PDB file of C-alpha atoms and ligand atoms in Angstrom:
ATOM      1  CA  UNK A 128     111.582  97.072 106.940  1.00  0.00           C
ATOM      2  CA  UNK A 129     112.115 100.672 108.537  1.00  0.00           C
ATOM      3  CA  UNK A 130     113.583 100.545 111.895  1.00  0.00           C
ATOM      4  CA  UNK A 131     111.814 102.697 114.150  1.00  0.00           C
ATOM      5  CA  UNK A 132     113.182 101.613 117.274  1.00  0.00           C
ATOM      6  CA  UNK A 133     117.027 101.171 118.087  1.00  0.00           C
ATOM      7  CA  UNK A 134     118.880 100.627 121.287  1.00  0.00           C
ATOM      8  CA  UNK A 135     120.955 103.581 122.275  1.00  0.00           C
ATOM      9  CA  UNK A 136     123.535 103.384 124.816  1.00  0.00           C
ATOM     10  CA  UNK A 137     125.847 106.298 126.091  1.00  0.00           C
ATOM     11  CA  UNK A 138     129.242 105.218 127.504  1.00  0.00           C
ATOM     12  CA  UNK A 139     130.606 107.795 129.971  1.00  0.00           C
ATOM     13  CA  UNK A 140     133.880 107.963 132.580  1.00  0.00           C
ATOM     14  CA  UNK A 141     131.269 107.431 135.334  1.00  0.00           C
ATOM     15  CA  UNK A 142     128.457 105.760 134.124  1.00  0.00           C
ATOM     16  CA  UNK A 143     126.663 103.731 131.288  1.00  0.00           C
ATOM     17  CA  UNK A 144     123.304 104.491 130.326  1.00  0.00           C
ATOM     18  CA  UNK A 145     121.102 102.784 127.676  1.00  0.00           C
ATOM     19  CA  UNK A 146     117.368 102.898 126.702  1.00  0.00           C
ATOM     20  CA  UNK A 147     115.273 101.762 123.589  1.00  0.00           C
ATOM     21  CA  UNK A 148     114.667 104.901 121.302  1.00  0.00           C
ATOM     22  CA  UNK A 149     111.657 105.883 119.150  1.00  0.00           C
ATOM     23  CA  UNK A 150     114.319 107.018 116.477  1.00  0.00           C
ATOM     24  CA  UNK A 151     111.419 108.908 114.525  1.00  0.00           C
ATOM     25  CA  UNK A 152     110.287 111.079 117.703  1.00  0.00           C
ATOM     26  CA  UNK A 153     113.232 111.037 119.858  1.00  0.00           C
ATOM     27  CA  UNK A 154     111.888 109.534 122.922  1.00  0.00           C
ATOM     28  CA  UNK A 155     112.440 106.430 125.126  1.00  0.00           C
ATOM     29  CA  UNK A 156     110.127 103.550 124.753  1.00  0.00           C
ATOM     30  CA  UNK A 157     110.725 102.775 128.411  1.00  0.00           C
ATOM     31  CA  UNK A 158     112.516 103.929 131.436  1.00  0.00           C
ATOM     32  CA  UNK A 159     116.289 104.291 130.917  1.00  0.00           C
ATOM     33  CA  UNK A 160     118.637 102.266 132.767  1.00  0.00           C
ATOM     34  CA  UNK A 161     122.022 103.216 134.303  1.00  0.00           C
ATOM     35  CA  UNK A 162     124.826 101.396 135.461  1.00  0.00           C
ATOM     36  CA  UNK A 163     128.174 102.530 137.086  1.00  0.00           C
ATOM     37  CA  UNK A 164     131.374 102.339 134.227  1.00  0.00           C
ATOM     38  CA  UNK A 165     133.182  99.051 135.556  1.00  0.00           C
ATOM     39  CA  UNK A 166     136.916  99.796 136.607  1.00  0.00           C
ATOM     40  CA  UNK A 167     139.137  99.312 134.961  1.00  0.00           C
ATOM     41  CA  UNK A 168     137.258 100.468 131.947  1.00  0.00           C
ATOM     42  CA  UNK A 169     138.892  98.180 129.726  1.00  0.00           C
ATOM     43  CA  UNK A 170     137.695  96.048 126.705  1.00  0.00           C
ATOM     44  CA  UNK A 171     136.380  93.114 128.656  1.00  0.00           C
ATOM     45  CA  UNK A 172     134.713  94.791 131.746  1.00  0.00           C
ATOM     46  CA  UNK A 173     133.012  97.578 129.043  1.00  0.00           C
ATOM     47  CA  UNK A 174     131.541  94.589 127.306  1.00  0.00           C
ATOM     48  CA  UNK A 175     130.115  92.661 130.129  1.00  0.00           C
ATOM     49  CA  UNK A 176     128.356  95.881 131.496  1.00  0.00           C
ATOM     50  CA  UNK A 177     127.108  96.592 127.450  1.00  0.00           C
ATOM     51  CA  UNK A 178     125.924  92.830 127.915  1.00  0.00           C
ATOM     52  CA  UNK A 179     124.079  93.385 130.882  1.00  0.00           C
ATOM     53  CA  UNK A 180     122.159  96.489 129.404  1.00  0.00           C
ATOM     54  CA  UNK A 181     121.366  94.332 125.852  1.00  0.00           C
ATOM     55  CA  UNK A 182     119.953  91.709 128.171  1.00  0.00           C
ATOM     56  CA  UNK A 183     118.236  94.012 130.500  1.00  0.00           C
ATOM     57  CA  UNK A 184     116.175  95.689 127.490  1.00  0.00           C
ATOM     58  CA  UNK A 185     116.056  91.957 126.114  1.00  0.00           C
ATOM     59  CA  UNK A 186     117.185  93.519 122.950  1.00  0.00           C
ATOM     60  CA  UNK A 187     117.891  91.925 119.278  1.00  0.00           C
ATOM     61  CA  UNK A 188     118.986  94.271 116.791  1.00  0.00           C
ATOM     62  CA  UNK A 189     121.137  97.269 115.845  1.00  0.00           C
ATOM     63  CA  UNK A 190     122.622  99.563 118.688  1.00  0.00           C
ATOM     64  CA  UNK A 191     124.115 103.023 118.537  1.00  0.00           C
ATOM     65  CA  UNK A 192     127.058 104.110 121.317  1.00  0.00           C
ATOM     66  CA  UNK A 193     128.196 107.001 122.119  1.00  0.00           C
ATOM     67  CA  UNK A 194     131.621 106.604 123.246  1.00  0.00           C
ATOM     68  CA  UNK A 195     134.046 109.288 125.064  1.00  0.00           C
ATOM     69  CA  UNK A 196     136.777 108.834 122.033  1.00  0.00           C
ATOM     70  CA  UNK A 197     137.478 110.237 119.009  1.00  0.00           C
ATOM     71  CA  UNK A 198     136.095 107.479 116.357  1.00  0.00           C
ATOM     72  CA  UNK A 199     137.140 107.268 112.796  1.00  0.00           C
ATOM     73  CA  UNK A 200     136.039 104.482 110.446  1.00  0.00           C
ATOM     74  CA  UNK A 201     135.000 102.421 113.288  1.00  0.00           C
ATOM     75  CA  UNK A 202     138.056 103.148 115.270  1.00  0.00           C
ATOM     76  CA  UNK A 203     138.699 104.561 118.880  1.00  0.00           C
ATOM     77  CA  UNK A 204     141.814 106.807 118.512  1.00  0.00           C
ATOM     78  CA  UNK A 205     141.847 108.246 122.192  1.00  0.00           C
ATOM     79  CA  UNK A 206     140.680 107.186 125.821  1.00  0.00           C
ATOM     80  CA  UNK A 207     141.098 110.201 127.893  1.00  0.00           C
ATOM     81  CA  UNK A 208     138.449 108.880 130.863  1.00  0.00           C
ATOM     82  CA  UNK A 209     138.796 105.044 129.908  1.00  0.00           C
ATOM     83  CA  UNK A 210     141.086 102.340 130.105  1.00  0.00           C
ATOM     84  CA  UNK A 211     143.992 103.144 127.146  1.00  0.00           C
ATOM     85  CA  UNK A 212     143.622  99.737 126.069  1.00  0.00           C
ATOM     86  CA  UNK A 213     140.665 101.466 123.812  1.00  0.00           C
ATOM     87  CA  UNK A 214     143.245 103.612 121.915  1.00  0.00           C
ATOM     88  CA  UNK A 215     143.374 102.185 118.238  1.00  0.00           C
ATOM     89  CA  UNK A 216     141.059  99.460 118.802  1.00  0.00           C
ATOM     90  CA  UNK A 217     138.585  98.339 115.992  1.00  0.00           C
ATOM     91  CA  UNK A 218     135.646  99.322 118.631  1.00  0.00           C
ATOM     92  CA  UNK A 219     132.808  98.622 116.290  1.00  0.00           C
ATOM     93  CA  UNK A 220     134.072  95.322 115.424  1.00  0.00           C
ATOM     94  CA  UNK A 221     134.675  94.524 118.981  1.00  0.00           C
ATOM     95  CA  UNK A 222     131.317  95.585 120.180  1.00  0.00           C
ATOM     96  CA  UNK A 223     129.450  93.835 117.468  1.00  0.00           C
ATOM     97  CA  UNK A 224     131.399  90.606 118.017  1.00  0.00           C
ATOM     98  CA  UNK A 225     131.145  90.856 121.630  1.00  0.00           C
ATOM     99  CA  UNK A 226     127.470  91.519 121.712  1.00  0.00           C
ATOM    100  CA  UNK A 227     126.202  89.651 118.473  1.00  0.00           C
ATOM    101  CA  UNK A 228     124.420  92.730 117.436  1.00  0.00           C
ATOM    102  CA  UNK A 229     125.191  95.445 114.661  1.00  0.00           C
ATOM    103  CA  UNK A 230     126.927  98.282 116.665  1.00  0.00           C
ATOM    104  CA  UNK A 231     127.606 101.651 115.556  1.00  0.00           C
ATOM    105  CA  UNK A 232     129.928 103.917 117.558  1.00  0.00           C
ATOM    106  CA  UNK A 233     130.407 107.822 117.406  1.00  0.00           C
ATOM    107  CA  UNK A 234     131.880 110.076 119.676  1.00  0.00           C
ATOM    108  CA  UNK A 235     129.323 110.798 122.824  1.00  0.00           C
ATOM    109  CA  UNK A 236     129.157 114.475 122.469  1.00  0.00           C
ATOM    110  CA  UNK A 237     128.809 114.365 118.806  1.00  0.00           C
ATOM    111  CA  UNK A 238     125.910 111.851 119.406  1.00  0.00           C
ATOM    112  CA  UNK A 239     124.393 114.301 122.008  1.00  0.00           C
ATOM    113  CA  UNK A 240     124.548 116.970 119.658  1.00  0.00           C
ATOM    114  CA  UNK A 241     123.009 115.070 116.698  1.00  0.00           C
ATOM    115  CA  UNK A 242     119.979 114.363 119.058  1.00  0.00           C
ATOM    116  CA  UNK A 243     119.812 118.296 119.936  1.00  0.00           C
ATOM    117  CA  UNK A 244     119.659 118.981 116.018  1.00  0.00           C
ATOM    118  CA  UNK A 245     116.959 116.495 115.176  1.00  0.00           C
ATOM    119  CA  UNK A 246     114.780 116.834 118.526  1.00  0.00           C
ATOM    120  CA  UNK A 247     116.220 119.698 120.566  1.00  0.00           C
ATOM    121  CA  UNK A 248     117.531 123.201 120.709  1.00  0.00           C
ATOM    122  CA  UNK A 249     120.387 123.403 118.034  1.00  0.00           C
ATOM    123  CA  UNK A 250     119.230 125.235 115.249  1.00  0.00           C
ATOM    124  CA  UNK A 251     120.071 124.241 111.708  1.00  0.00           C
ATOM    125  CA  UNK A 252     121.662 127.535 110.956  1.00  0.00           C
ATOM    126  CA  UNK A 253     125.021 129.209 111.969  1.00  0.00           C
ATOM    127  CA  UNK A 254     127.904 128.009 114.073  1.00  0.00           C
ATOM    128  CA  UNK A 255     126.771 126.553 117.012  1.00  0.00           C
ATOM    129  CA  UNK A 256     129.143 124.733 119.843  1.00  0.00           C
ATOM    130  CA  UNK A 257     127.619 121.770 121.863  1.00  0.00           C
ATOM    131  CA  UNK A 258     129.578 121.478 125.093  1.00  0.00           C
ATOM    132  CA  UNK A 259     128.863 118.500 127.728  1.00  0.00           C
ATOM    133  CA  UNK A 260     129.867 118.971 130.958  1.00  0.00           C
ATOM    134  CA  UNK A 261     130.665 115.799 132.709  1.00  0.00           C
ATOM    135  CA  UNK A 262     133.445 113.751 134.028  1.00  0.00           C
ATOM    136  CA  UNK A 263     135.270 115.530 130.886  1.00  0.00           C
ATOM    137  CA  UNK A 264     134.300 117.930 128.513  1.00  0.00           C
ATOM    138  CA  UNK A 265     132.866 117.191 125.165  1.00  0.00           C
ATOM    139  CA  UNK A 266     132.342 119.024 122.417  1.00  0.00           C
ATOM    140  CA  UNK A 267     130.362 119.103 118.974  1.00  0.00           C
ATOM    141  CA  UNK A 268     130.554 121.616 116.394  1.00  0.00           C
ATOM    142  CA  UNK A 269     127.731 122.241 113.994  1.00  0.00           C
ATOM    143  CA  UNK A 270     127.682 124.556 110.855  1.00  0.00           C
ATOM    144  CA  UNK A 271     124.172 124.997 109.632  1.00  0.00           C
ATOM    145  CA  UNK A 272     122.830 121.883 111.354  1.00  0.00           C
ATOM    146  CA  UNK A 273     125.850 119.523 109.918  1.00  0.00           C
ATOM    147  CA  UNK A 274     128.080 117.788 112.403  1.00  0.00           C
ATOM    148  CA  UNK A 275     132.079 118.590 112.157  1.00  0.00           C
ATOM    149  CA  UNK A 276     132.909 115.219 113.840  1.00  0.00           C
ATOM    150  CA  UNK A 277     135.620 114.537 117.007  1.00  0.00           C
ATOM    151  CA  UNK A 278     136.345 118.574 117.669  1.00  0.00           C
ATOM    152  CA  UNK A 279     137.462 117.618 121.389  1.00  0.00           C
ATOM    153  CA  UNK A 280     138.002 120.862 122.653  1.00  0.00           C
ATOM    154  CA  UNK A 281     137.905 119.508 126.289  1.00  0.00           C
ATOM    155  CA  UNK A 282     141.761 118.761 125.353  1.00  0.00           C
ATOM    156  CA  UNK A 283     142.557 122.381 124.404  1.00  0.00           C
ATOM    157  CA  UNK A 284     145.806 123.278 126.131  1.00  0.00           C
ATOM    158  CA  UNK A 285     144.766 125.241 128.996  1.00  0.00           C
ATOM    159  CA  UNK A 286     146.232 126.736 132.115  1.00  0.00           C
ATOM    160  CA  UNK A 287     149.132 124.122 132.389  1.00  0.00           C
ATOM    161  CA  UNK A 288     146.697 121.283 131.458  1.00  0.00           C
ATOM    162  CA  UNK A 289     143.802 120.784 129.538  1.00  0.00           C
ATOM    163  CA  UNK A 290     140.295 122.638 129.250  1.00  0.00           C
ATOM    164  CA  UNK A 291     138.667 119.637 131.010  1.00  0.00           C
ATOM    165  CA  UNK A 292     140.887 119.232 133.639  1.00  0.00           C
ATOM    166  CA  UNK A 293     140.419 122.882 134.231  1.00  0.00           C
ATOM    167  CA  UNK A 294     136.495 123.390 134.022  1.00  0.00           C
ATOM    168  CA  UNK A 295     134.847 119.900 133.650  1.00  0.00           C
ATOM    169  CA  UNK A 296     132.231 119.009 136.213  1.00  0.00           C
ATOM    170  CA  UNK A 297     134.549 116.109 137.780  1.00  0.00           C
ATOM    171  CA  UNK A 298     137.063 118.837 138.269  1.00  0.00           C
ATOM    172  CA  UNK A 299     134.572 121.212 139.921  1.00  0.00           C
ATOM    173  CA  UNK A 300     133.844 118.015 142.383  1.00  0.00           C
ATOM    174  CA  UNK A 301     137.373 116.658 142.615  1.00  0.00           C
ATOM    175  CA  UNK A 302     138.861 120.147 143.840  1.00  0.00           C
ATOM    176  CA  UNK A 303     135.287 120.922 145.708  1.00  0.00           C
ATOM    177  CA  UNK A 304     135.022 124.045 143.864  1.00  0.00           C
ATOM    178  CA  UNK A 305     132.229 126.677 144.740  1.00  0.00           C
ATOM    179  CA  UNK A 306     129.778 127.030 141.459  1.00  0.00           C
ATOM    180  CA  UNK A 307     130.960 130.526 141.406  1.00  0.00           C
ATOM    181  CA  UNK A 308     134.786 129.615 141.168  1.00  0.00           C
ATOM    182  CA  UNK A 309     133.754 126.700 138.605  1.00  0.00           C
ATOM    183  CA  UNK A 310     131.588 129.222 136.473  1.00  0.00           C
ATOM    184  CA  UNK A 311     134.704 131.445 136.495  1.00  0.00           C
ATOM    185  CA  UNK A 312     136.782 128.631 135.102  1.00  0.00           C
ATOM    186  CA  UNK A 313     133.576 128.419 132.436  1.00  0.00           C
ATOM    187  CA  UNK A 314     133.608 131.737 131.615  1.00  0.00           C
ATOM    188  CA  UNK A 315     137.312 131.644 130.842  1.00  0.00           C
ATOM    189  CA  UNK A 316     137.169 128.767 128.701  1.00  0.00           C
ATOM    190  CA  UNK A 317     133.901 130.303 127.200  1.00  0.00           C
ATOM    191  CA  UNK A 318     136.133 133.755 126.065  1.00  0.00           C
ATOM    192  CA  UNK A 319     138.948 131.425 124.684  1.00  0.00           C
ATOM    193  CA  UNK A 320     136.652 129.839 122.693  1.00  0.00           C
ATOM    194  CA  UNK A 321     135.104 132.306 121.225  1.00  0.00           C
ATOM    195  CA  UNK A 322     138.632 133.783 120.044  1.00  0.00           C
ATOM    196  CA  UNK A 323     138.867 130.709 118.101  1.00  0.00           C
ATOM    197  CA  UNK A 324     135.721 130.047 116.620  1.00  0.00           C
ATOM    198  CA  UNK A 325     133.063 132.768 116.923  1.00  0.00           C
ATOM    199  CA  UNK A 326     130.112 130.607 117.621  1.00  0.00           C
ATOM    200  CA  UNK A 327     126.763 132.234 117.234  1.00  0.00           C
ATOM    201  CA  UNK A 328     125.408 130.110 120.246  1.00  0.00           C
ATOM    202  CA  UNK A 329     126.690 127.709 122.744  1.00  0.00           C
ATOM    203  CA  UNK A 330     124.336 124.786 123.837  1.00  0.00           C
ATOM    204  CA  UNK A 331     125.345 123.276 127.118  1.00  0.00           C
ATOM    205  CA  UNK A 332     124.340 119.845 127.807  1.00  0.00           C
ATOM    206  CA  UNK A 333     125.291 116.823 130.158  1.00  0.00           C
ATOM    207  CA  UNK A 334     123.727 116.137 134.027  1.00  0.00           C
ATOM    208  CA  UNK A 335     124.118 119.880 134.643  1.00  0.00           C
ATOM    209  CA  UNK A 336     121.754 120.852 132.008  1.00  0.00           C
ATOM    210  CA  UNK A 337     118.854 119.854 134.185  1.00  0.00           C
ATOM    211  CA  UNK A 338     116.884 122.777 134.886  1.00  0.00           C
ATOM    212  CA  UNK A 339     117.542 122.267 138.592  1.00  0.00           C
ATOM    213  CA  UNK A 340     121.390 121.975 138.395  1.00  0.00           C
ATOM    214  CA  UNK A 341     121.631 124.488 135.623  1.00  0.00           C
ATOM    215  CA  UNK A 342     119.785 126.966 138.078  1.00  0.00           C
ATOM    216  CA  UNK A 343     123.115 126.692 140.414  1.00  0.00           C
ATOM    217  CA  UNK A 344     125.453 128.335 138.036  1.00  0.00           C
ATOM    218  CA  UNK A 345     123.377 129.925 135.072  1.00  0.00           C
ATOM    219  CA  UNK A 346     123.455 133.473 136.667  1.00  0.00           C
ATOM    220  CA  UNK A 347     127.015 132.917 137.293  1.00  0.00           C
ATOM    221  CA  UNK A 348     127.788 132.447 133.672  1.00  0.00           C
ATOM    222  CA  UNK A 349     129.060 135.585 131.570  1.00  0.00           C
ATOM    223  CA  UNK A 350     129.831 134.148 128.122  1.00  0.00           C
ATOM    224  CA  UNK A 351     130.514 136.339 125.029  1.00  0.00           C
ATOM    225  CA  UNK A 352     128.007 134.683 122.802  1.00  0.00           C
ATOM    226  CA  UNK A 353     124.276 133.488 123.573  1.00  0.00           C
ATOM    227  CA  UNK A 354     123.968 130.160 125.458  1.00  0.00           C
ATOM    228  CA  UNK A 355     121.094 127.840 126.331  1.00  0.00           C
ATOM    229  CA  UNK A 356     121.098 124.234 128.205  1.00  0.00           C
ATOM    230  CA  UNK A 357     120.584 121.327 126.000  1.00  0.00           C
ATOM    231  CA  UNK A 358     116.625 120.518 125.846  1.00  0.00           C
ATOM    232  CA  UNK A 359     117.171 116.883 126.101  1.00  0.00           C
ATOM    233  CA  UNK A 360     119.492 117.083 129.107  1.00  0.00           C
ATOM    234  CA  UNK A 361     121.250 113.904 129.996  1.00  0.00           C
ATOM    235  CA  UNK A 362     119.032 111.785 127.717  1.00  0.00           C
ATOM    236  CA  UNK A 363     120.690 113.494 124.400  1.00  0.00           C
ATOM    237  CA  UNK A 364     123.384 110.994 124.676  1.00  0.00           C
ATOM    238  CA  UNK A 365     121.346 108.222 124.578  1.00  0.00           C
ATOM    239  CA  UNK A 366     118.897 109.588 121.764  1.00  0.00           C
ATOM    240  CA  UNK A 367     121.928 110.497 119.496  1.00  0.00           C
ATOM    241  CA  UNK A 368     123.402 107.300 119.548  1.00  0.00           C
ATOM    242  CA  UNK A 369     120.491 105.497 118.256  1.00  0.00           C
ATOM    243  CA  UNK A 370     119.819 108.161 115.659  1.00  0.00           C
ATOM    244  CA  UNK A 371     123.301 107.697 114.431  1.00  0.00           C
ATOM    245  CA  UNK A 372     122.857 103.654 114.160  1.00  0.00           C
ATOM    246  CA  UNK A 373     119.645 104.477 112.261  1.00  0.00           C
ATOM    247  CA  UNK A 374     121.423 106.950 109.726  1.00  0.00           C
ATOM    248  CA  UNK A 375     124.232 104.346 109.305  1.00  0.00           C
ATOM    249  CA  UNK A 376     121.788 101.468 108.670  1.00  0.00           C
ATOM    250  CA  UNK A 377     120.199 104.065 105.825  1.00  0.00           C
ATOM    251  CA  UNK A 378     123.630 104.474 104.405  1.00  0.00           C
ATOM    252  CA  UNK A 379     124.429 100.583 104.247  1.00  0.00           C
ATOM    253  CA  UNK A 380     121.049  99.898 102.293  1.00  0.00           C
ATOM    254  CA  UNK A 381     121.866 102.869  99.880  1.00  0.00           C
ATOM    255  CA  UNK A 382     125.177 100.938  99.232  1.00  0.00           C
ATOM    256  CA  UNK A 383     127.048 104.037 100.760  1.00  0.00           C
ATOM    257  CA  UNK A 384     129.169 102.037 103.230  1.00  0.00           C
TER     258      UNK A 384
HETATM  259  C1  LIG B 602     136.881 112.935 125.691  1.00  0.00           C
HETATM  260  C2  LIG B 602     135.682 113.081 124.515  1.00  0.00           C
HETATM  261  C3  LIG B 602     134.331 112.934 125.387  1.00  0.00           C
HETATM  262  C4  LIG B 602     134.388 113.966 126.509  1.00  0.00           C
HETATM  263  C5  LIG B 602     133.168 113.731 127.346  1.00  0.00           C
HETATM  264  C6  LIG B 602     136.918 113.722 126.977  1.00  0.00           C
HETATM  265  O1  LIG B 602     137.700 113.321 127.808  1.00  0.00           O
HETATM  266  O2  LIG B 602     138.129 112.949 125.118  1.00  0.00           O
HETATM  267  O3  LIG B 602     136.069 112.156 123.628  1.00  0.00           O
HETATM  268  O4  LIG B 602     133.491 113.730 124.410  1.00  0.00           O
HETATM  269  O5  LIG B 602     135.432 113.605 127.425  1.00  0.00           O
HETATM  270  O6  LIG B 602     132.729 112.665 127.533  1.00  0.00           O
END
């Protein structure tokens, strides 16, 4: 049977959001549900929260997850904004066992970027960099619409720390930066990234891509390349996670995985 609807869950450093996604149309079937990320954000607590979401939607079936970590072959290799217990853990196995459902996991920014390619405003040509501005900075790099997984540009060494410590939305709030001061930091990062990748376009995602919030700093941005806000805004991560699960299911059926 073709799977049209899949539960997508976007795990972030501050919030965990889920919705049942129509993966053919890239829309939610019903209202999304958001809960705060439990602290400590370790294995047991995240599993508990994920199960609450699954029960909320009364969901039985595959689940796609965006997770803020490098994910390779079902294993989480990093954990910048979650408990370090996740590092080197078999995250797909842990989630599948702990929920009783088939779980598929990829990096949260990669998930959001995938959704933008399929249903939003990432063109299928050229080098496009998708950046999520949240608790951290996530990145997803696309060449002609193909994802280069796990780029982690938020972890570039920058100003005695990392790019995300310098310019994430989390840092803007923590340091109580004005929009102007924060936009200047972002501009500096965009110029640095340009020297490394020369992207044709940057798409900015995360909560700040909502038109009402993007308006706070759009005119302050001075990037050396064209840029635009994400079309799917904060929903991209959930939609992309579900789309990824669908792709994995398709590959499994073909015997590729
Ligand atoms: C993590 C990335 C993630 C980004 C956005 C970073 O701290 O290392 O994996 O994509 O935050 O959540």
